Short mmCIF file of C-alpha atoms and ligand atoms in Angstrom, two decimals:
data_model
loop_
_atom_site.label_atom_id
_atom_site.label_comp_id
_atom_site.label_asym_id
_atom_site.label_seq_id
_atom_site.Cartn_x
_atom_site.Cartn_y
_atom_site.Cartn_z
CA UNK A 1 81.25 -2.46 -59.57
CA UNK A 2 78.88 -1.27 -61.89
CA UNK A 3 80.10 2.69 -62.39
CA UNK A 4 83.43 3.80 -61.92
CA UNK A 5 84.47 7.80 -62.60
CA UNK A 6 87.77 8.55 -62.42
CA UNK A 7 88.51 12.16 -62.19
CA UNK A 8 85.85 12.82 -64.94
CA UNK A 9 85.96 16.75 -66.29
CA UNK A 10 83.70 18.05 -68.37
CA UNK A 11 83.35 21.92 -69.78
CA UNK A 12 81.01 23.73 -72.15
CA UNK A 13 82.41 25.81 -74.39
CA UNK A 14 79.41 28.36 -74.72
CA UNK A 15 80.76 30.37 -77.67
CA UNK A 16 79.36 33.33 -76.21
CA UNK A 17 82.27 35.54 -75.16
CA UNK A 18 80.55 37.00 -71.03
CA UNK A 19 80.36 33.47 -70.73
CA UNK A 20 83.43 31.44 -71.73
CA UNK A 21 83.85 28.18 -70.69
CA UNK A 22 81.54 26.60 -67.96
CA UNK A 23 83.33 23.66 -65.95
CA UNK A 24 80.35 21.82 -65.25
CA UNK A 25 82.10 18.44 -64.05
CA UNK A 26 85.14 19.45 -61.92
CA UNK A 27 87.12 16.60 -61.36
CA UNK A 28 84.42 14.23 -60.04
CA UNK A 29 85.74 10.44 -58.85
CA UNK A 30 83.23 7.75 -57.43
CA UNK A 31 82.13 4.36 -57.57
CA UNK A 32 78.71 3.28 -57.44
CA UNK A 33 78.37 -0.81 -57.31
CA UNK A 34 75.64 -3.03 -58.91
CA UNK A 35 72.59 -2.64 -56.86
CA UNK A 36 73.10 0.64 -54.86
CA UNK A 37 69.90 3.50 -54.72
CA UNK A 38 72.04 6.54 -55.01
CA UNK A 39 70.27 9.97 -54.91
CA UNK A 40 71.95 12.99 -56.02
CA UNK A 41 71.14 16.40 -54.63
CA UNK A 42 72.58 19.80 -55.83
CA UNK A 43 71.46 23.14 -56.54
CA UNK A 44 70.60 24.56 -60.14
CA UNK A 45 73.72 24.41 -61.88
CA UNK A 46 75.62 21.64 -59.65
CA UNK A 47 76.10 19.82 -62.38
CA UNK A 48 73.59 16.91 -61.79
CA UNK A 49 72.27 16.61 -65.47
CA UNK A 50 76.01 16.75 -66.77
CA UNK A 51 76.92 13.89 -65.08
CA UNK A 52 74.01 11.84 -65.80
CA UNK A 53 75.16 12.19 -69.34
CA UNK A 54 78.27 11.06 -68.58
CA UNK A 55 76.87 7.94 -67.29
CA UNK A 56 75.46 6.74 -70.76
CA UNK A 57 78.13 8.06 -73.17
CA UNK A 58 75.79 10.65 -74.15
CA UNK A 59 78.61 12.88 -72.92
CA UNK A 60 81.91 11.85 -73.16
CA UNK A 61 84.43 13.81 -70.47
CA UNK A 62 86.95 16.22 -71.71
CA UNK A 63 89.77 14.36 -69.02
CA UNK A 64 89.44 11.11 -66.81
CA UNK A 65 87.49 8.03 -67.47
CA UNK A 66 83.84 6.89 -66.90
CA UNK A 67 84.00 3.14 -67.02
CA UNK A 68 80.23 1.18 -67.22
CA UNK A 69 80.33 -2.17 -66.72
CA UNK A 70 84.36 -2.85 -67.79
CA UNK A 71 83.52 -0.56 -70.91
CA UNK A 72 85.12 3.30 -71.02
CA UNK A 73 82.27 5.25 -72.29
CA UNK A 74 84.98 6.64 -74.57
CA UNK A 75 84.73 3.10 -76.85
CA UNK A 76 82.06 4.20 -79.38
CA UNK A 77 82.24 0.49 -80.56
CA UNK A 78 79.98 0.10 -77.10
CA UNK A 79 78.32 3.14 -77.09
CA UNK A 80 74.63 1.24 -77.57
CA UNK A 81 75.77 -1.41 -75.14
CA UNK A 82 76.48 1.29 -72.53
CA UNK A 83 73.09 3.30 -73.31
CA UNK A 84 70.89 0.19 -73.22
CA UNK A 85 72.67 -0.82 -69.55
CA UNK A 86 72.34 2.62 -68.32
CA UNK A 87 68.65 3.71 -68.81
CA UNK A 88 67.77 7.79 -68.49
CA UNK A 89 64.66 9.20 -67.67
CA UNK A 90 64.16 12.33 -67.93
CA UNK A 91 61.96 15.77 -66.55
CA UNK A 92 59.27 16.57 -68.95
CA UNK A 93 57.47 13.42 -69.63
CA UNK A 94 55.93 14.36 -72.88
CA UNK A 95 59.42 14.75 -74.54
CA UNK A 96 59.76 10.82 -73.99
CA UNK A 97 56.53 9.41 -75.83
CA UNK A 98 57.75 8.48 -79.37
CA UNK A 99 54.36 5.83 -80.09
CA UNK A 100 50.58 6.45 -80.35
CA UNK A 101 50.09 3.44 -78.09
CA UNK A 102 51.86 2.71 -74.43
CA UNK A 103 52.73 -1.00 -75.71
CA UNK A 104 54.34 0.46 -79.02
CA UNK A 105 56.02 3.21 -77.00
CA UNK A 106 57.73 0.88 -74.52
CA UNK A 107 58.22 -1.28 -77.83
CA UNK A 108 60.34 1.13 -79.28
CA UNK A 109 63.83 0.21 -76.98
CA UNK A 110 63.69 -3.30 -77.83
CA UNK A 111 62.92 -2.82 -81.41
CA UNK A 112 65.93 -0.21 -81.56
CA UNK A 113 68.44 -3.20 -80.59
CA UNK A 114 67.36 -5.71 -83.00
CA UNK A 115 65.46 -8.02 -80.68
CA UNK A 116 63.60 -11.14 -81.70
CA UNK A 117 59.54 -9.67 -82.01
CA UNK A 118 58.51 -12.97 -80.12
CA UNK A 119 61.13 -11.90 -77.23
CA UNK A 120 59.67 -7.74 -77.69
CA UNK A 121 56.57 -8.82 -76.93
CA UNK A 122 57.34 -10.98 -73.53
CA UNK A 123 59.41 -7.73 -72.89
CA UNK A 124 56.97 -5.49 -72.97
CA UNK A 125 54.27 -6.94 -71.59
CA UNK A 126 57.06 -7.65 -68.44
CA UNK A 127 57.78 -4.28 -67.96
CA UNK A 128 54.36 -2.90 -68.77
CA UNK A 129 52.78 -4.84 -65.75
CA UNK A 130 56.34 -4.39 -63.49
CA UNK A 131 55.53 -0.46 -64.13
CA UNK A 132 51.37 -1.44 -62.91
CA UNK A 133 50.02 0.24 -66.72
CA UNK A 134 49.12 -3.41 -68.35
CA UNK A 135 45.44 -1.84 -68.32
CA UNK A 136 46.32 1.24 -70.17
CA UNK A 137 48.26 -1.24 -72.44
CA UNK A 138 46.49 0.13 -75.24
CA UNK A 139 46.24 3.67 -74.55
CA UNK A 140 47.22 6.81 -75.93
CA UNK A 141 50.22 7.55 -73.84
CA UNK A 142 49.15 11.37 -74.55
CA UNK A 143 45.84 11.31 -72.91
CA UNK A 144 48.04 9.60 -69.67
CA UNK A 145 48.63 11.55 -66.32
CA UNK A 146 52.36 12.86 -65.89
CA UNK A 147 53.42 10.33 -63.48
CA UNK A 148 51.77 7.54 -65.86
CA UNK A 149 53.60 8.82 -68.30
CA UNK A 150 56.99 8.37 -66.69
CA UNK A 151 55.82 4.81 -65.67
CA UNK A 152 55.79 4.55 -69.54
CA UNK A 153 58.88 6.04 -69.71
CA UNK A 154 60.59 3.71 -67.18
CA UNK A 155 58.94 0.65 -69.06
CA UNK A 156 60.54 1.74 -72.41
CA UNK A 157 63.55 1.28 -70.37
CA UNK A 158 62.77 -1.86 -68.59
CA UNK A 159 62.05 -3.75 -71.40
CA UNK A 160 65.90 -3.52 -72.71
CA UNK A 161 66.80 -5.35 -69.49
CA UNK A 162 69.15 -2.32 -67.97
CA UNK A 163 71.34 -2.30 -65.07
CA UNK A 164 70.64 0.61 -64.06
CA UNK A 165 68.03 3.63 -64.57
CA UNK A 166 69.24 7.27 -64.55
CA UNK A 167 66.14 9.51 -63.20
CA UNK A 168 67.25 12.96 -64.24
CA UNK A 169 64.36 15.11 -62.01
CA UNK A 170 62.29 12.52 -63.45
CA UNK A 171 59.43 13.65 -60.73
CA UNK A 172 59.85 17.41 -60.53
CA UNK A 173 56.83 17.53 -63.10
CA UNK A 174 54.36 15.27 -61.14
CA UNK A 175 51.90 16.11 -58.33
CA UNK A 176 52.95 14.31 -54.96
CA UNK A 177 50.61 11.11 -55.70
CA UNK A 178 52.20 10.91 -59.07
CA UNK A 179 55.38 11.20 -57.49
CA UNK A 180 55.07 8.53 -54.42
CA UNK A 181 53.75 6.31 -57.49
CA UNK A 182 57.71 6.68 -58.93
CA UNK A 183 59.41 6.51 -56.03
CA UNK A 184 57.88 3.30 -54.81
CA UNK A 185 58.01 1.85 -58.52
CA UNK A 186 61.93 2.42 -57.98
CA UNK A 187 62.16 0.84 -54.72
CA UNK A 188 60.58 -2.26 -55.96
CA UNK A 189 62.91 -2.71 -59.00
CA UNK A 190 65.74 -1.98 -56.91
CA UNK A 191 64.95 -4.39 -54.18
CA UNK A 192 63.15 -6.97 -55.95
CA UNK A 193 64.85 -6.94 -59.46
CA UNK A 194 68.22 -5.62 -58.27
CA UNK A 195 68.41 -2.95 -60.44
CA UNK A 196 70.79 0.36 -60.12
CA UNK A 197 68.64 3.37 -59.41
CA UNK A 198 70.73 6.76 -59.94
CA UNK A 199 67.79 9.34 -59.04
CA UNK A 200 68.45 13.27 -59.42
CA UNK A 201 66.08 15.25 -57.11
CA UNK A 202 65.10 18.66 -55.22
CA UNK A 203 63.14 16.61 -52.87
CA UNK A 204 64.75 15.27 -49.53
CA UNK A 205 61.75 13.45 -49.08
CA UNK A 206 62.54 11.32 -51.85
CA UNK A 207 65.99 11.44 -51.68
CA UNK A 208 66.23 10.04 -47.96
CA UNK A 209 64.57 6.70 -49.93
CA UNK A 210 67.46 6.04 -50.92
CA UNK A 211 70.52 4.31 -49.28
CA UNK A 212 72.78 6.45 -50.35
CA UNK A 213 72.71 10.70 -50.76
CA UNK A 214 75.43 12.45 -52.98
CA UNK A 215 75.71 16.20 -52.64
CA UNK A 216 77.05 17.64 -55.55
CA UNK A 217 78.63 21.39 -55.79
CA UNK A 218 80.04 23.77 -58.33
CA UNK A 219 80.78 20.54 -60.50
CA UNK A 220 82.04 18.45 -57.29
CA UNK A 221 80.73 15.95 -55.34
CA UNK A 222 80.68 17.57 -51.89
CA UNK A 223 79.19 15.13 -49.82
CA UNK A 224 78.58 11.34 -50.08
CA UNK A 225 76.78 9.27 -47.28
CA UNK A 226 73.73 7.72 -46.14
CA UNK A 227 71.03 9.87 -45.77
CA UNK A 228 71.41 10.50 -42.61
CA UNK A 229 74.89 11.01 -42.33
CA UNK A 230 74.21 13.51 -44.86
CA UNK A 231 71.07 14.95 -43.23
CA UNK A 232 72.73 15.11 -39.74
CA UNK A 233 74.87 18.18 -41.49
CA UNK A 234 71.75 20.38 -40.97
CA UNK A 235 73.50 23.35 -40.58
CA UNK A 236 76.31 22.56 -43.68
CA UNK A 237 73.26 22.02 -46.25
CA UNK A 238 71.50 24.58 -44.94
CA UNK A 239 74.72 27.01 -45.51
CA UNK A 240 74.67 25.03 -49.72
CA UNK A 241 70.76 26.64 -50.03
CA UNK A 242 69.53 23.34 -49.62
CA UNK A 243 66.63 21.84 -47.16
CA UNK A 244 66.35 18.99 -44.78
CA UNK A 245 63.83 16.71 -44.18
CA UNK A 246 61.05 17.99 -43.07
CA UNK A 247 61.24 15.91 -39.65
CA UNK A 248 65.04 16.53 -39.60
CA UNK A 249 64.11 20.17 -39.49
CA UNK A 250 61.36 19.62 -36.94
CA UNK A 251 63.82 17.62 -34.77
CA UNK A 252 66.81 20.80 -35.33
CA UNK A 253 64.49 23.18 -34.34
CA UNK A 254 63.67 21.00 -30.69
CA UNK A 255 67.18 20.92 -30.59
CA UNK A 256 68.24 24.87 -31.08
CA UNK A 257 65.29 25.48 -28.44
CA UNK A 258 67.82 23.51 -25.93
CA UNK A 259 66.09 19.89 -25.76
CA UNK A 260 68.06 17.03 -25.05
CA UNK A 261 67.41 15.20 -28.89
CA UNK A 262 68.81 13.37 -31.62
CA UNK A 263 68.53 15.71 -34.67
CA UNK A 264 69.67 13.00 -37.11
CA UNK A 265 66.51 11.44 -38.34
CA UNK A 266 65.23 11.17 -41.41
CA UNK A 267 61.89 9.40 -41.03
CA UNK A 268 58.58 10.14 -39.40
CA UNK A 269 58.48 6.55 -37.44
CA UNK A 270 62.07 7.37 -35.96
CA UNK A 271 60.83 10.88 -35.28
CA UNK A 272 57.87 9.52 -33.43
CA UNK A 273 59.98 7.70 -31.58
CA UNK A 274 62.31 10.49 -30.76
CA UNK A 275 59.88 12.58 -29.35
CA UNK A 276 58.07 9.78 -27.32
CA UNK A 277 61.15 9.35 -25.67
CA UNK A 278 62.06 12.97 -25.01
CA UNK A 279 58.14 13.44 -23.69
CA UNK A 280 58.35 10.05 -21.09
CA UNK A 281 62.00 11.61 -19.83
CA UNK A 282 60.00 15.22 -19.14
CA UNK A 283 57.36 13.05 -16.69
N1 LIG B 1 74.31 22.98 -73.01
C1 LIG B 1 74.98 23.79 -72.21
N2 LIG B 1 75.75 24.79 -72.69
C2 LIG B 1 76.44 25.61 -71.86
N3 LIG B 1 76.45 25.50 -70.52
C3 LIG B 1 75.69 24.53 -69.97
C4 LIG B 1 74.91 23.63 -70.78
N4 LIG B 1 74.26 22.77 -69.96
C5 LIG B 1 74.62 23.12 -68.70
N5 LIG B 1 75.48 24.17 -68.71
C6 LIG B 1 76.08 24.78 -67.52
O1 LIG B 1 76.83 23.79 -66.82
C7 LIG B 1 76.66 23.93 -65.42
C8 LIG B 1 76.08 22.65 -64.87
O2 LIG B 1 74.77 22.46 -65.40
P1 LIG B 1 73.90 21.18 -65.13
O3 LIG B 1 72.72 21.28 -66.01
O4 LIG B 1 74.73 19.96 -65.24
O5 LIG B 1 73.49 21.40 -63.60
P2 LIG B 1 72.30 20.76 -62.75
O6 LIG B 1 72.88 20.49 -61.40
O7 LIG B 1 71.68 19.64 -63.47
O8 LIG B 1 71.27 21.97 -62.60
P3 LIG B 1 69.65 21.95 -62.47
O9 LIG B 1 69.37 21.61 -61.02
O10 LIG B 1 69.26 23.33 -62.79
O11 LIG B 1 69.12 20.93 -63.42
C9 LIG B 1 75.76 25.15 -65.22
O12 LIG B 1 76.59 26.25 -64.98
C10 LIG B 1 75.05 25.28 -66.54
O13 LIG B 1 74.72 26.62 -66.80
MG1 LIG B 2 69.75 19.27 -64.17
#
């Protein structure tokens, strides 16, 4: 097991007196193990964000325990062991770029936890080509697209060997080709390097990637499935103010209009399928 939360609480105290105290984690317990492709959905203010800080000690709960590899985030004697395991990515890629070069930038991780400069530079040039930038190598990561930029980002990470990458709406920023760029990037380090990928979203479409969907409400973690368990609760996610697939929804609306189908689908090739089959029973 790779992430273990134990009834993990965590409130803001806002100081301002309308608002009080915000529980923003409310009692969440999970497990995710070593390998897994776990995407959480939630609306604004689920508390997403505040428990990808748990994850790497950059928030420490109030009550219960968030355990990272056999370490309680609570052990400040680990805390660089725990954020160098647990990578984040965040939103707004610009915020990430600390260099004037890309190799520098993704330098900067390595560097940070005292790593041989013969090793750094193996490192980096690893995760620059795993990431597909080793021609912008040399670049200004400024002058880089959004989604290059979070390849960048990702690299920084890769090259301190993590276990797992936090994506905190790490695409919400990027146009969709910048976007497919990241998803598939995180489906090839998950399948071919076995890393943990934790990825926040507002996109089913990239959420259904995954192989497993966590729903999280008003601080809780209200559902927690594959994606299409999840997405075969049309009408229960609907009811949270969140959307479907797109060919889930296609599929749910055939089925409301009284065909005989299998609304639980999540991919356009199953769809196809689906439909083909419904269309040969009509002949
Ligand atoms: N720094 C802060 N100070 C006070 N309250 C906060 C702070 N950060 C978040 N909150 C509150 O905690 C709750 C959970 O917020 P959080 O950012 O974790 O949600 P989220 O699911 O990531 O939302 P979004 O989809 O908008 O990113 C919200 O009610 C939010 O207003
Ligand atoms: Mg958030």
């Amino acid at each position: 097991m790779l992430i273990k939360s134990e009834k993990a609480f965590y409130t803001y105290n806002t100081h301002i007196e309308s608002e009080g105290a915000v529980v923003a984690v409310n009692g969440v317990s999970i497990e995710i193990q070593r390998g897994e492709f776990v995407s959480i959905l939630g609306r604004n203010g689920s508390g997403k964000s505040t428990f990808a800080r748990l994850l790497n000690a950059l928030l420490i709960p109030d009550s219960g325990t968030i355990i990272v590899n056999n370490i309680d985030t609570r052990d400040s004697d680990y805390i660089w062991e725990i954020r160098s395991r647990i990578g984040m990515v965040f939103q707004n890629p610009d915020n990430q770029i600390v260099a004037t070069s890309v190799e520098e930038d993704v330098a900067f991780g390595p560097e940070n936890l005292g790593i041989e400069p013969k090793e750094i530079i193996n490192r980096v040039n690893q995760a620059i080509e795993m990431v597909g930038m080793s021609e912008y190598s040399n670049h200004s990561p400024h002058l880089l697209s959004g989604g290059q930029k979070q390849r960048v980002a990702i690299a920084g990470i890769l090259a301190m060997k993590p276990e797992c990458i936090v994506l905190d709406e790490a695409t919400a920023m990027l146009d969709p080709v910048g976007r497919k760029e990241i998803i598939n990037i995180l489906k090839e380090l998950n399948q071919n390097e076995g890393i943990t990928i934790i990825h926040i979203t507002h996109h089913m479409e990239e959420a259904v990637k995954a192989n497993r969907v966590i729903i999280m409400e008003s601080g809780q973690i209200k559902y927690d499935g594959t994606p299409k368990q999840i997405f075969s609760k049309v009408k229960e996610i609907k009811g949270m103010g969140l959307d479907v697939p797109q060919v889930t929804e296609l599929l749910y609306s055939l089925k409301n209009m009284g065909l005989n189908i299998n609304e639980s689908i999540v991919n356009i090739e199953d769809a196809v399928n689906e439909i083909v089959k419904l269309v040969n029973k009509i002949d």
